[in-house]
PDB file of C-alpha atoms in Angstrom:
ATOM      1  CA  SER A 756      53.816 167.888  33.044  1.00 32.00           C
ATOM      2  CA  LEU A 757      50.500 168.808  31.907  1.00 32.00           C
ATOM      3  CA  HIS A 758      48.558 167.893  34.882  1.00 36.00           C
ATOM      4  CA  CYS A 759      49.066 166.114  38.692  1.00 36.00           C
ATOM      5  CA  SER A 760      48.253 162.354  37.316  1.00 45.00           C
ATOM      6  CA  ALA A 761      51.660 162.463  34.936  1.00 49.00           C
ATOM      7  CA  ARG A 762      55.218 161.991  35.936  1.00 49.00           C
ATOM      8  CA  ARG A 763      56.646 163.951  32.932  1.00 54.00           C
ATOM      9  CA  ALA A 764      55.606 165.143  29.084  1.00 65.00           C
ATOM     10  CA  VAL A 765      57.755 164.490  26.192  1.00 67.00           C
ATOM     11  CA  VAL A 766      57.839 165.928  23.042  1.00 68.00           C
ATOM     12  CA  VAL A 767      59.743 164.974  20.141  1.00 65.00           C
ATOM     13  CA  GLY A 768      60.268 166.719  16.514  1.00 56.00           C
ATOM     14  CA  LEU A 769      59.079 169.388  15.000  1.00 50.00           C
ATOM     15  CA  LEU A 770      56.060 170.755  16.701  1.00 50.00           C
ATOM     16  CA  PRO A 771      52.351 170.306  14.757  1.00 46.00           C
ATOM     17  CA  GLN A 772      51.873 174.253  14.027  1.00 52.00           C
ATOM     18  CA  CYS A 773      54.875 173.356  11.610  1.00 45.00           C
ATOM     19  CA  LEU A 774      53.141 170.332  10.122  1.00 61.00           C
ATOM     20  CA  ALA A 775      52.280 172.398   7.131  1.00 52.00           C
ATOM     21  CA  GLY A 776      55.984 172.318   6.115  1.00 49.00           C
ATOM     22  CA  THR A 777      57.191 168.700   7.068  1.00 49.00           C
ATOM     23  CA  PRO A 778      56.839 166.387   4.602  1.00 47.00           C
ATOM     24  CA  ARG A 779      53.956 164.355   3.408  1.00 52.00           C
ATOM     25  CA  ALA A 780      53.407 161.065   1.951  1.00 50.00           C
ATOM     26  CA  ARG A 781      52.541 161.211  -1.520  1.00 49.00           C
ATOM     27  CA  ALA A 782      48.715 159.934  -2.020  1.00 48.00           C
ATOM     28  CA  VAL A 783      48.491 156.791  -3.365  1.00 46.00           C
ATOM     29  CA  ARG A 784      46.713 155.329  -6.035  1.00 43.00           C
ATOM     30  CA  PRO A 785      43.664 153.674  -4.302  1.00 43.00           C
ATOM     31  CA  PHE A 786      44.032 150.469  -6.627  1.00 39.00           C
ATOM     32  CA  PHE A 787      47.269 149.708  -5.327  1.00 46.00           C
ATOM     33  CA  PHE A 788      45.350 149.049  -1.586  1.00 70.00           C
ATOM     34  CA  PRO A 789      41.953 149.037  -1.432  1.00 89.00           C
ATOM     35  CA  MET A 790      42.000 150.080   2.247  1.00 93.00           C
ATOM     36  CA  LEU A 791      43.051 153.146   1.537  1.00 95.00           C
ATOM     37  CA  ASP A 792      39.840 154.010  -0.286  1.00 94.00           C
ATOM     38  CA  THR A 793      37.803 152.345   1.714  1.00 95.00           C
ATOM     39  CA  VAL A 794      39.005 154.584   4.668  1.00 97.00           C
ATOM     40  CA  ARG A 795      39.215 157.960   2.674  1.00 97.00           C
ATOM     41  CA  ARG A 796      35.463 157.492   1.435  1.00 97.00           C
ATOM     42  CA  PHE A 797      34.587 156.948   5.112  1.00 97.00           C
ATOM     43  CA  ILE A 798      36.118 159.991   5.774  1.00 98.00           C
ATOM     44  CA  GLU A 799      34.624 162.117   3.558  1.00 97.00           C
ATOM     45  CA  GLU A 800      30.981 160.659   3.466  1.00 97.00           C
ATOM     46  CA  HIS A 801      30.915 161.506   7.178  1.00 97.00           C
ATOM     47  CA  ALA A 802      32.787 164.848   6.726  1.00 98.00           C
ATOM     48  CA  LEU A 803      35.466 163.302   9.431  1.00 98.00           C
ATOM     49  CA  PHE A 804      37.605 166.045   8.678  1.00 98.00           C
ATOM     50  CA  SER A 805      39.217 167.363   5.337  1.00 98.00           C
ATOM     51  CA  ILE A 806      42.077 164.892   4.174  1.00 97.00           C
ATOM     52  CA  ALA A 807      43.930 168.068   2.274  1.00 96.00           C
ATOM     53  CA  ASP A 808      43.438 170.883   5.063  1.00 97.00           C
ATOM     54  CA  ASP A 809      43.296 169.788   8.539  1.00 98.00           C
ATOM     55  CA  PRO A 810      46.206 168.693  10.609  1.00 98.00           C
ATOM     56  CA  ILE A 811      45.356 165.098  13.198  1.00 98.00           C
ATOM     57  CA  LEU A 812      46.730 163.940  16.315  1.00 98.00           C
ATOM     58  CA  VAL A 813      46.972 160.174  15.861  1.00 98.00           C
ATOM     59  CA  ALA A 814      46.300 158.288  18.954  1.00 98.00           C
ATOM     60  CA  VAL A 815      49.103 155.734  18.822  1.00 98.00           C
ATOM     61  CA  SER A 816      49.536 152.544  21.178  1.00 95.00           C
ATOM     62  CA  GLY A 817      51.416 150.491  19.637  1.00 96.00           C
ATOM     63  CA  GLY A 818      49.064 148.029  18.598  1.00 93.00           C
ATOM     64  CA  LEU A 819      48.001 146.382  15.431  1.00 94.00           C
ATOM     65  CA  ASP A 820      44.818 149.050  15.186  1.00 94.00           C
ATOM     66  CA  SER A 821      46.661 152.244  15.936  1.00 96.00           C
ATOM     67  CA  VAL A 822      49.859 150.774  13.825  1.00 97.00           C
ATOM     68  CA  VAL A 823      47.412 150.696  10.563  1.00 97.00           C
ATOM     69  CA  LEU A 824      45.717 153.655  11.135  1.00 98.00           C
ATOM     70  CA  LEU A 825      48.966 156.031  11.399  1.00 98.00           C
ATOM     71  CA  ASP A 826      49.646 153.942   8.175  1.00 97.00           C
ATOM     72  CA  ILE A 827      46.376 154.948   6.368  1.00 97.00           C
ATOM     73  CA  LEU A 828      46.129 158.171   7.134  1.00 98.00           C
ATOM     74  CA  HIS A 829      50.307 158.891   6.347  1.00 97.00           C
ATOM     75  CA  ARG A 830      49.610 157.356   2.778  1.00 96.00           C
ATOM     76  CA  LEU A 831      46.759 158.984   2.404  1.00 97.00           C
ATOM     77  CA  GLY A 832      48.543 161.730   2.662  1.00 97.00           C
ATOM     78  CA  VAL A 833      47.074 163.264   5.796  1.00 98.00           C
ATOM     79  CA  GLN A 834      49.301 165.570   8.055  1.00 97.00           C
ATOM     80  CA  THR A 835      49.593 163.994  11.180  1.00 98.00           C
ATOM     81  CA  ALA A 836      51.192 164.116  14.832  1.00 98.00           C
ATOM     82  CA  VAL A 837      51.481 161.051  16.855  1.00 98.00           C
ATOM     83  CA  ALA A 838      50.566 160.917  20.649  1.00 98.00           C
ATOM     84  CA  HIS A 839      51.185 158.058  23.114  1.00 97.00           C
ATOM     85  CA  CYS A 840      50.134 157.217  26.451  1.00 96.00           C
ATOM     86  CA  HIS A 841      52.544 155.369  28.953  1.00 95.00           C
ATOM     87  CA  PHE A 842      49.687 154.349  31.302  1.00 94.00           C
ATOM     88  CA  GLY A 843      52.926 152.348  33.927  1.00 89.00           C
ATOM     89  CA  LEU A 844      50.394 149.804  34.028  1.00 89.00           C
ATOM     90  CA  ARG A 845      52.683 146.638  32.581  1.00 84.00           C
ATOM     91  CA  GLY A 846      56.120 147.615  33.893  1.00 85.00           C
ATOM     92  CA  GLU A 847      59.209 146.928  30.841  1.00 89.00           C
ATOM     93  CA  ASP A 848      56.370 146.397  28.865  1.00 91.00           C
ATOM     94  CA  THR A 849      54.788 149.576  28.943  1.00 91.00           C
ATOM     95  CA  ASP A 850      58.459 151.198  28.515  1.00 93.00           C
ATOM     96  CA  ALA A 851      58.831 148.882  25.276  1.00 94.00           C
ATOM     97  CA  ASP A 852      55.559 150.316  23.890  1.00 94.00           C
ATOM     98  CA  GLU A 853      56.680 153.946  24.318  1.00 96.00           C
ATOM     99  CA  GLN A 854      59.778 153.526  22.498  1.00 96.00           C
ATOM    100  CA  PHE A 855      58.289 151.990  19.684  1.00 96.00           C
ATOM    101  CA  VAL A 856      56.101 154.458  19.390  1.00 97.00           C
ATOM    102  CA  ARG A 857      58.998 156.861  19.346  1.00 97.00           C
ATOM    103  CA  LYS A 858      60.492 155.137  16.900  1.00 97.00           C
ATOM    104  CA  LEU A 859      57.702 154.810  14.803  1.00 97.00           C
ATOM    105  CA  ALA A 860      56.665 158.490  14.853  1.00 97.00           C
ATOM    106  CA  LYS A 861      60.684 158.859  14.107  1.00 97.00           C
ATOM    107  CA  GLN A 862      60.343 156.402  10.879  1.00 96.00           C
ATOM    108  CA  TYR A 863      57.413 158.682   9.599  1.00 97.00           C
ATOM    109  CA  ASP A 864      58.984 161.502  10.750  1.00 97.00           C
ATOM    110  CA  LEU A 865      56.355 163.229  12.501  1.00 97.00           C
ATOM    111  CA  PRO A 866      56.035 165.242  15.604  1.00 97.00           C
ATOM    112  CA  TYR A 867      55.822 162.892  18.675  1.00 98.00           C
ATOM    113  CA  PHE A 868      53.932 163.625  21.864  1.00 98.00           C
ATOM    114  CA  ALA A 869      53.817 161.343  25.260  1.00 97.00           C
ATOM    115  CA  GLU A 870      52.494 161.365  28.222  1.00 96.00           C
ATOM    116  CA  PHE A 871      53.175 159.289  31.492  1.00 95.00           C
ATOM    117  CA  PHE A 872      50.690 159.012  34.120  1.00 95.00           C
ATOM    118  CA  GLN A 873      50.317 157.659  37.290  1.00 94.00           C
ATOM    119  CA  THR A 874      47.132 155.878  36.582  1.00 95.00           C
ATOM    120  CA  LYS A 875      46.899 153.675  39.387  1.00 94.00           C
ATOM    121  CA  ALA A 876      47.522 156.561  41.799  1.00 95.00           C
ATOM    122  CA  TYR A 877      44.661 158.596  39.919  1.00 95.00           C
ATOM    123  CA  ALA A 878      42.242 155.669  40.095  1.00 95.00           C
ATOM    124  CA  GLU A 879      42.447 155.189  43.815  1.00 95.00           C
ATOM    125  CA  GLN A 880      42.322 159.016  44.491  1.00 96.00           C
ATOM    126  CA  GLU A 881      38.863 159.350  42.400  1.00 96.00           C
ATOM    127  CA  GLY A 882      37.502 155.874  43.617  1.00 96.00           C
ATOM    128  CA  ILE A 883      37.262 154.823  40.131  1.00 95.00           C
ATOM    129  CA  SER A 884      38.447 151.542  38.240  1.00 90.00           C
ATOM    130  CA  THR A 885      41.669 151.474  36.627  1.00 90.00           C
ATOM    131  CA  GLN A 886      40.244 151.447  33.093  1.00 87.00           C
ATOM    132  CA  MET A 887      38.363 154.108  33.938  1.00 91.00           C
ATOM    133  CA  ALA A 888      40.988 156.290  35.018  1.00 95.00           C
ATOM    134  CA  ALA A 889      42.889 155.621  32.123  1.00 93.00           C
ATOM    135  CA  ARG A 890      40.493 156.301  29.794  1.00 92.00           C
ATOM    136  CA  PHE A 891      39.505 159.555  31.506  1.00 96.00           C
ATOM    137  CA  LEU A 892      43.378 160.767  31.720  1.00 97.00           C
ATOM    138  CA  ARG A 893      43.921 159.627  27.983  1.00 96.00           C
ATOM    139  CA  TYR A 894      41.053 161.680  26.550  1.00 96.00           C
ATOM    140  CA  ARG A 895      41.923 164.600  28.905  1.00 97.00           C
ATOM    141  CA  TRP A 896      45.299 164.444  27.265  1.00 98.00           C
ATOM    142  CA  PHE A 897      44.686 164.126  23.721  1.00 98.00           C
ATOM    143  CA  GLU A 898      42.601 167.229  23.940  1.00 98.00           C
ATOM    144  CA  GLN A 899      45.199 169.208  25.601  1.00 98.00           C
ATOM    145  CA  VAL A 900      47.639 168.482  23.200  1.00 98.00           C
ATOM    146  CA  ARG A 901      45.031 169.069  20.418  1.00 98.00           C
ATOM    147  CA  GLN A 902      44.048 172.573  21.297  1.00 98.00           C
ATOM    148  CA  THR A 903      47.623 173.895  22.771  1.00 97.00           C
ATOM    149  CA  GLN A 904      49.427 172.411  19.435  1.00 97.00           C
ATOM    150  CA  GLU A 905      46.199 173.852  17.148  1.00 97.00           C
ATOM    151  CA  LEU A 906      45.378 170.308  15.699  1.00 98.00           C
ATOM    152  CA  ALA A 907      41.980 169.839  14.255  1.00 98.00           C
ATOM    153  CA  TYR A 908      41.072 166.562  15.638  1.00 98.00           C
ATOM    154  CA  VAL A 909      42.047 164.014  17.399  1.00 98.00           C
ATOM    155  CA  ALA A 910      42.257 159.996  15.563  1.00 98.00           C
ATOM    156  CA  THR A 911      41.427 156.925  17.112  1.00 97.00           C
ATOM    157  CA  ALA A 912      41.649 153.345  16.231  1.00 94.00           C
ATOM    158  CA  HIS A 913      38.283 152.073  16.867  1.00 90.00           C
ATOM    159  CA  HIS A 914      36.938 149.705  14.496  1.00 84.00           C
ATOM    160  CA  GLN A 915      33.523 147.565  13.783  1.00 80.00           C
ATOM    161  CA  ARG A 916      34.595 145.140  16.426  1.00 78.00           C
ATOM    162  CA  ASP A 917      34.908 147.361  18.788  1.00 64.00           C
ATOM    163  CA  GLU A 918      32.058 148.898  18.055  1.00 63.00           C
ATOM    164  CA  ALA A 919      30.176 145.222  17.814  1.00 60.00           C
ATOM    165  CA  GLU A 920      31.565 144.955  21.757  1.00 61.00           C
ATOM    166  CA  THR A 921      31.031 148.019  22.816  1.00 63.00           C
ATOM    167  CA  MET A 922      26.955 147.990  22.102  1.00 62.00           C
ATOM    168  CA  ILE A 923      26.632 144.670  23.815  1.00 61.00           C
ATOM    169  CA  LEU A 924      28.577 145.577  26.592  1.00 62.00           C
ATOM    170  CA  ASN A 925      26.472 148.750  27.142  1.00 56.00           C
ATOM    171  CA  LEU A 926      23.373 146.308  26.647  1.00 61.00           C
ATOM    172  CA  THR A 927      24.528 144.215  29.298  1.00 65.00           C
ATOM    173  CA  HIS A 928      25.080 146.993  31.797  1.00 58.00           C
ATOM    174  CA  GLY A 929      21.346 148.139  31.300  1.00 54.00           C
ATOM    175  CA  THR A 930      21.768 150.882  29.284  1.00 55.00           C
ATOM    176  CA  GLY A 931      18.431 149.504  27.094  1.00 55.00           C
ATOM    177  CA  LEU A 932      18.171 151.117  23.469  1.00 55.00           C
ATOM    178  CA  ALA A 933      20.277 153.694  24.302  1.00 54.00           C
ATOM    179  CA  GLY A 934      23.034 151.574  24.426  1.00 52.00           C
ATOM    180  CA  LEU A 935      22.586 150.783  20.700  1.00 55.00           C
ATOM    181  CA  HIS A 936      24.372 153.371  19.479  1.00 61.00           C
ATOM    182  CA  GLY A 937      27.471 152.043  19.722  1.00 64.00           C
ATOM    183  CA  ILE A 938      30.792 154.041  18.892  1.00 79.00           C
ATOM    184  CA  GLN A 939      30.580 157.799  17.811  1.00 87.00           C
ATOM    185  CA  VAL A 940      32.184 158.111  14.557  1.00 92.00           C
ATOM    186  CA  LYS A 941      32.191 161.839  15.235  1.00 96.00           C
ATOM    187  CA  ASN A 942      32.333 163.405  18.697  1.00 95.00           C
ATOM    188  CA  GLY A 943      33.095 166.775  18.890  1.00 97.00           C
ATOM    189  CA  HIS A 944      37.239 166.880  17.792  1.00 98.00           C
ATOM    190  CA  LEU A 945      37.227 163.164  18.211  1.00 97.00           C
ATOM    191  CA  VAL A 946      37.440 161.060  14.676  1.00 98.00           C
ATOM    192  CA  ARG A 947      36.806 157.489  14.083  1.00 96.00           C
ATOM    193  CA  PRO A 948      38.160 156.719  10.557  1.00 97.00           C
ATOM    194  CA  LEU A 949      38.259 152.897  11.005  1.00 96.00           C
ATOM    195  CA  LEU A 950      35.191 152.481  12.393  1.00 91.00           C
ATOM    196  CA  GLY A 951      33.729 151.164   9.037  1.00 90.00           C
ATOM    197  CA  VAL A 952      37.246 148.418   8.614  1.00 92.00           C
ATOM    198  CA  GLY A 953      37.035 145.073  10.254  1.00 87.00           C
ATOM    199  CA  ARG A 954      39.632 143.622  12.208  1.00 87.00           C
ATOM    200  CA  ASP A 955      39.914 141.057   9.876  1.00 87.00           C
ATOM    201  CA  ALA A 956      41.022 143.459   7.058  1.00 92.00           C
ATOM    202  CA  LEU A 957      43.028 145.822   9.290  1.00 93.00           C
ATOM    203  CA  HIS A 958      45.021 142.798   9.858  1.00 92.00           C
ATOM    204  CA  GLU A 959      45.313 141.709   6.146  1.00 92.00           C
ATOM    205  CA  TYR A 960      46.459 145.131   5.178  1.00 94.00           C
ATOM    206  CA  LEU A 961      49.240 145.352   8.213  1.00 93.00           C
ATOM    207  CA  VAL A 962      50.780 141.797   6.456  1.00 92.00           C
ATOM    208  CA  GLU A 963      50.400 143.082   3.222  1.00 92.00           C
ATOM    209  CA  ARG A 964      52.440 146.115   4.072  1.00 93.00           C
ATOM    210  CA  GLY A 965      54.624 144.039   6.346  1.00 93.00           C
ATOM    211  CA  LEU A 966      54.187 146.782   9.607  1.00 95.00           C
ATOM    212  CA  ARG A 967      55.207 145.550  12.723  1.00 94.00           C
ATOM    213  CA  TRP A 968      53.340 146.364  15.968  1.00 93.00           C
ATOM    214  CA  ARG A 969      53.205 145.653  19.748  1.00 93.00           C
ATOM    215  CA  GLU A 970      50.985 142.892  21.507  1.00 84.00           C
ATOM    216  CA  ASP A 971      49.593 143.941  25.066  1.00 66.00           C
ATOM    217  CA  ASP A 972      48.770 141.161  26.877  1.00 65.00           C
ATOM    218  CA  SER A 973      46.046 142.524  29.201  1.00 56.00           C
ATOM    219  CA  ASN A 974      44.011 142.778  26.162  1.00 53.00           C
ATOM    220  CA  ASP A 975      43.697 138.440  26.942  1.00 52.00           C
ATOM    221  CA  SER A 976      43.258 139.276  30.437  1.00 48.00           C
ATOM    222  CA  PRO A 977      39.774 137.824  31.480  1.00 51.00           C
ATOM    223  CA  VAL A 978      39.896 140.527  34.635  1.00 53.00           C
ATOM    224  CA  TYR A 979      38.350 143.402  32.499  1.00 56.00           C
ATOM    225  CA  GLN A 980      34.620 143.036  31.109  1.00 62.00           C
ATOM    226  CA  ARG A 981      35.293 143.686  27.604  1.00 54.00           C
ATOM    227  CA  ASN A 982      38.006 141.024  27.102  1.00 59.00           C
ATOM    228  CA  LEU A 983      35.400 138.416  28.738  1.00 64.00           C
ATOM    229  CA  LEU A 984      33.070 139.471  26.181  1.00 64.00           C
ATOM    230  CA  ARG A 985      35.778 139.156  23.164  1.00 59.00           C
ATOM    231  CA  HIS A 986      36.981 135.755  23.868  1.00 56.00           C
ATOM    232  CA  GLU A 987      34.022 134.408  25.364  1.00 65.00           C
ATOM    233  CA  VAL A 988      30.639 135.365  24.439  1.00 64.00           C
ATOM    234  CA  LEU A 989      31.325 137.111  20.787  1.00 63.00           C
ATOM    235  CA  PRO A 990      32.592 134.197  19.741  1.00 69.00           C
ATOM    236  CA  VAL A 991      29.367 132.324  20.374  1.00 66.00           C
ATOM    237  CA  LEU A 992      27.265 134.918  19.051  1.00 62.00           C
ATOM    238  CA  ARG A 993      29.450 135.563  15.713  1.00 61.00           C
ATOM    239  CA  GLU A 994      28.598 131.399  15.364  1.00 66.00           C
ATOM    240  CA  ILE A 995      25.221 132.461  14.950  1.00 64.00           C
ATOM    241  CA  ASN A 996      25.626 135.501  13.328  1.00 63.00           C
ATOM    242  CA  PRO A 997      28.899 135.584  10.931  1.00 68.00           C
ATOM    243  CA  ASN A 998      28.595 139.526  10.320  1.00 64.00           C
ATOM    244  CA  LEU A 999      27.797 140.411  13.524  1.00 55.00           C
ATOM    245  CA  ASP A1000      30.840 142.783  13.737  1.00 57.00           C
ATOM    246  CA  GLN A1001      29.016 144.890  10.778  1.00 58.00           C
TER     247      GLN A1001
END
C-alpha cells in the first residue's frame, strides 16, 4: 500500500505512462451534445489543461457527477486514467461502488487505480472528523498516483451547486469575505472541469447518454453539515433566488 492508512492498493489495466498508446474516443462534434462544448470551452478559457496532450487522472466515486465527468472527458478525446477511493465506511455498498467503478474503467478501456483506506482509524489517530480524514487521504493519494504515474493533472467532478454549498458553508463557519471564493477551478495539479455546469444539466446529460451510476446514501444523512445545508437551507435560498447556484 502507499501509506499506513490503507489496506491495499489495486492497479488494473495499462499503466498511465502508456496512455499515449491506448485507444481514444473520437472527439464528438459539439452540436450533438451541447454539454461537451460547454465543458471544452470552460477547460480552454480557464487553461485547465491541454485536451490534446495532457494525461488526466479522473477521480471517480461512481456517483452521478464523476460518472458524467469521466464520460465527457473520454468523449472529448482526453487521455484519462481512473482513480477510486474505498473509504470502508458503508460496508457492502462501498464494496459495490468499487466494483462498479472498476467495471466502468474496463468499459472505457482505461487504466484503473483503487486504494482501500482505514478512514475511521486514521480519523481517530489524528483526532479529526471522518470527513476531514477522508478528504486528506483522498487528495494525498491522488497526488501520489499522479506523480508516480507521470500524469499532468487530477480532475474532480465538483460543479456549480458544490461551489454554492461550499461558499455558504464557509460563511457559516465565520470565514467572512475570504469564504466567498468558493472552490478553485485550478489549484496546482488539481482541476475541476465541471465548475461551470449545474447539477440539473449533469443529470440531463446522464439521462440522454443512458449512463448508470451509484447512489451514496450518506449524501442524505443530516449528520453531515453539508447535507443539512443541501437539503434544508439551500432549497429555501433557491426559492428566494433561483439563480443561486450560478
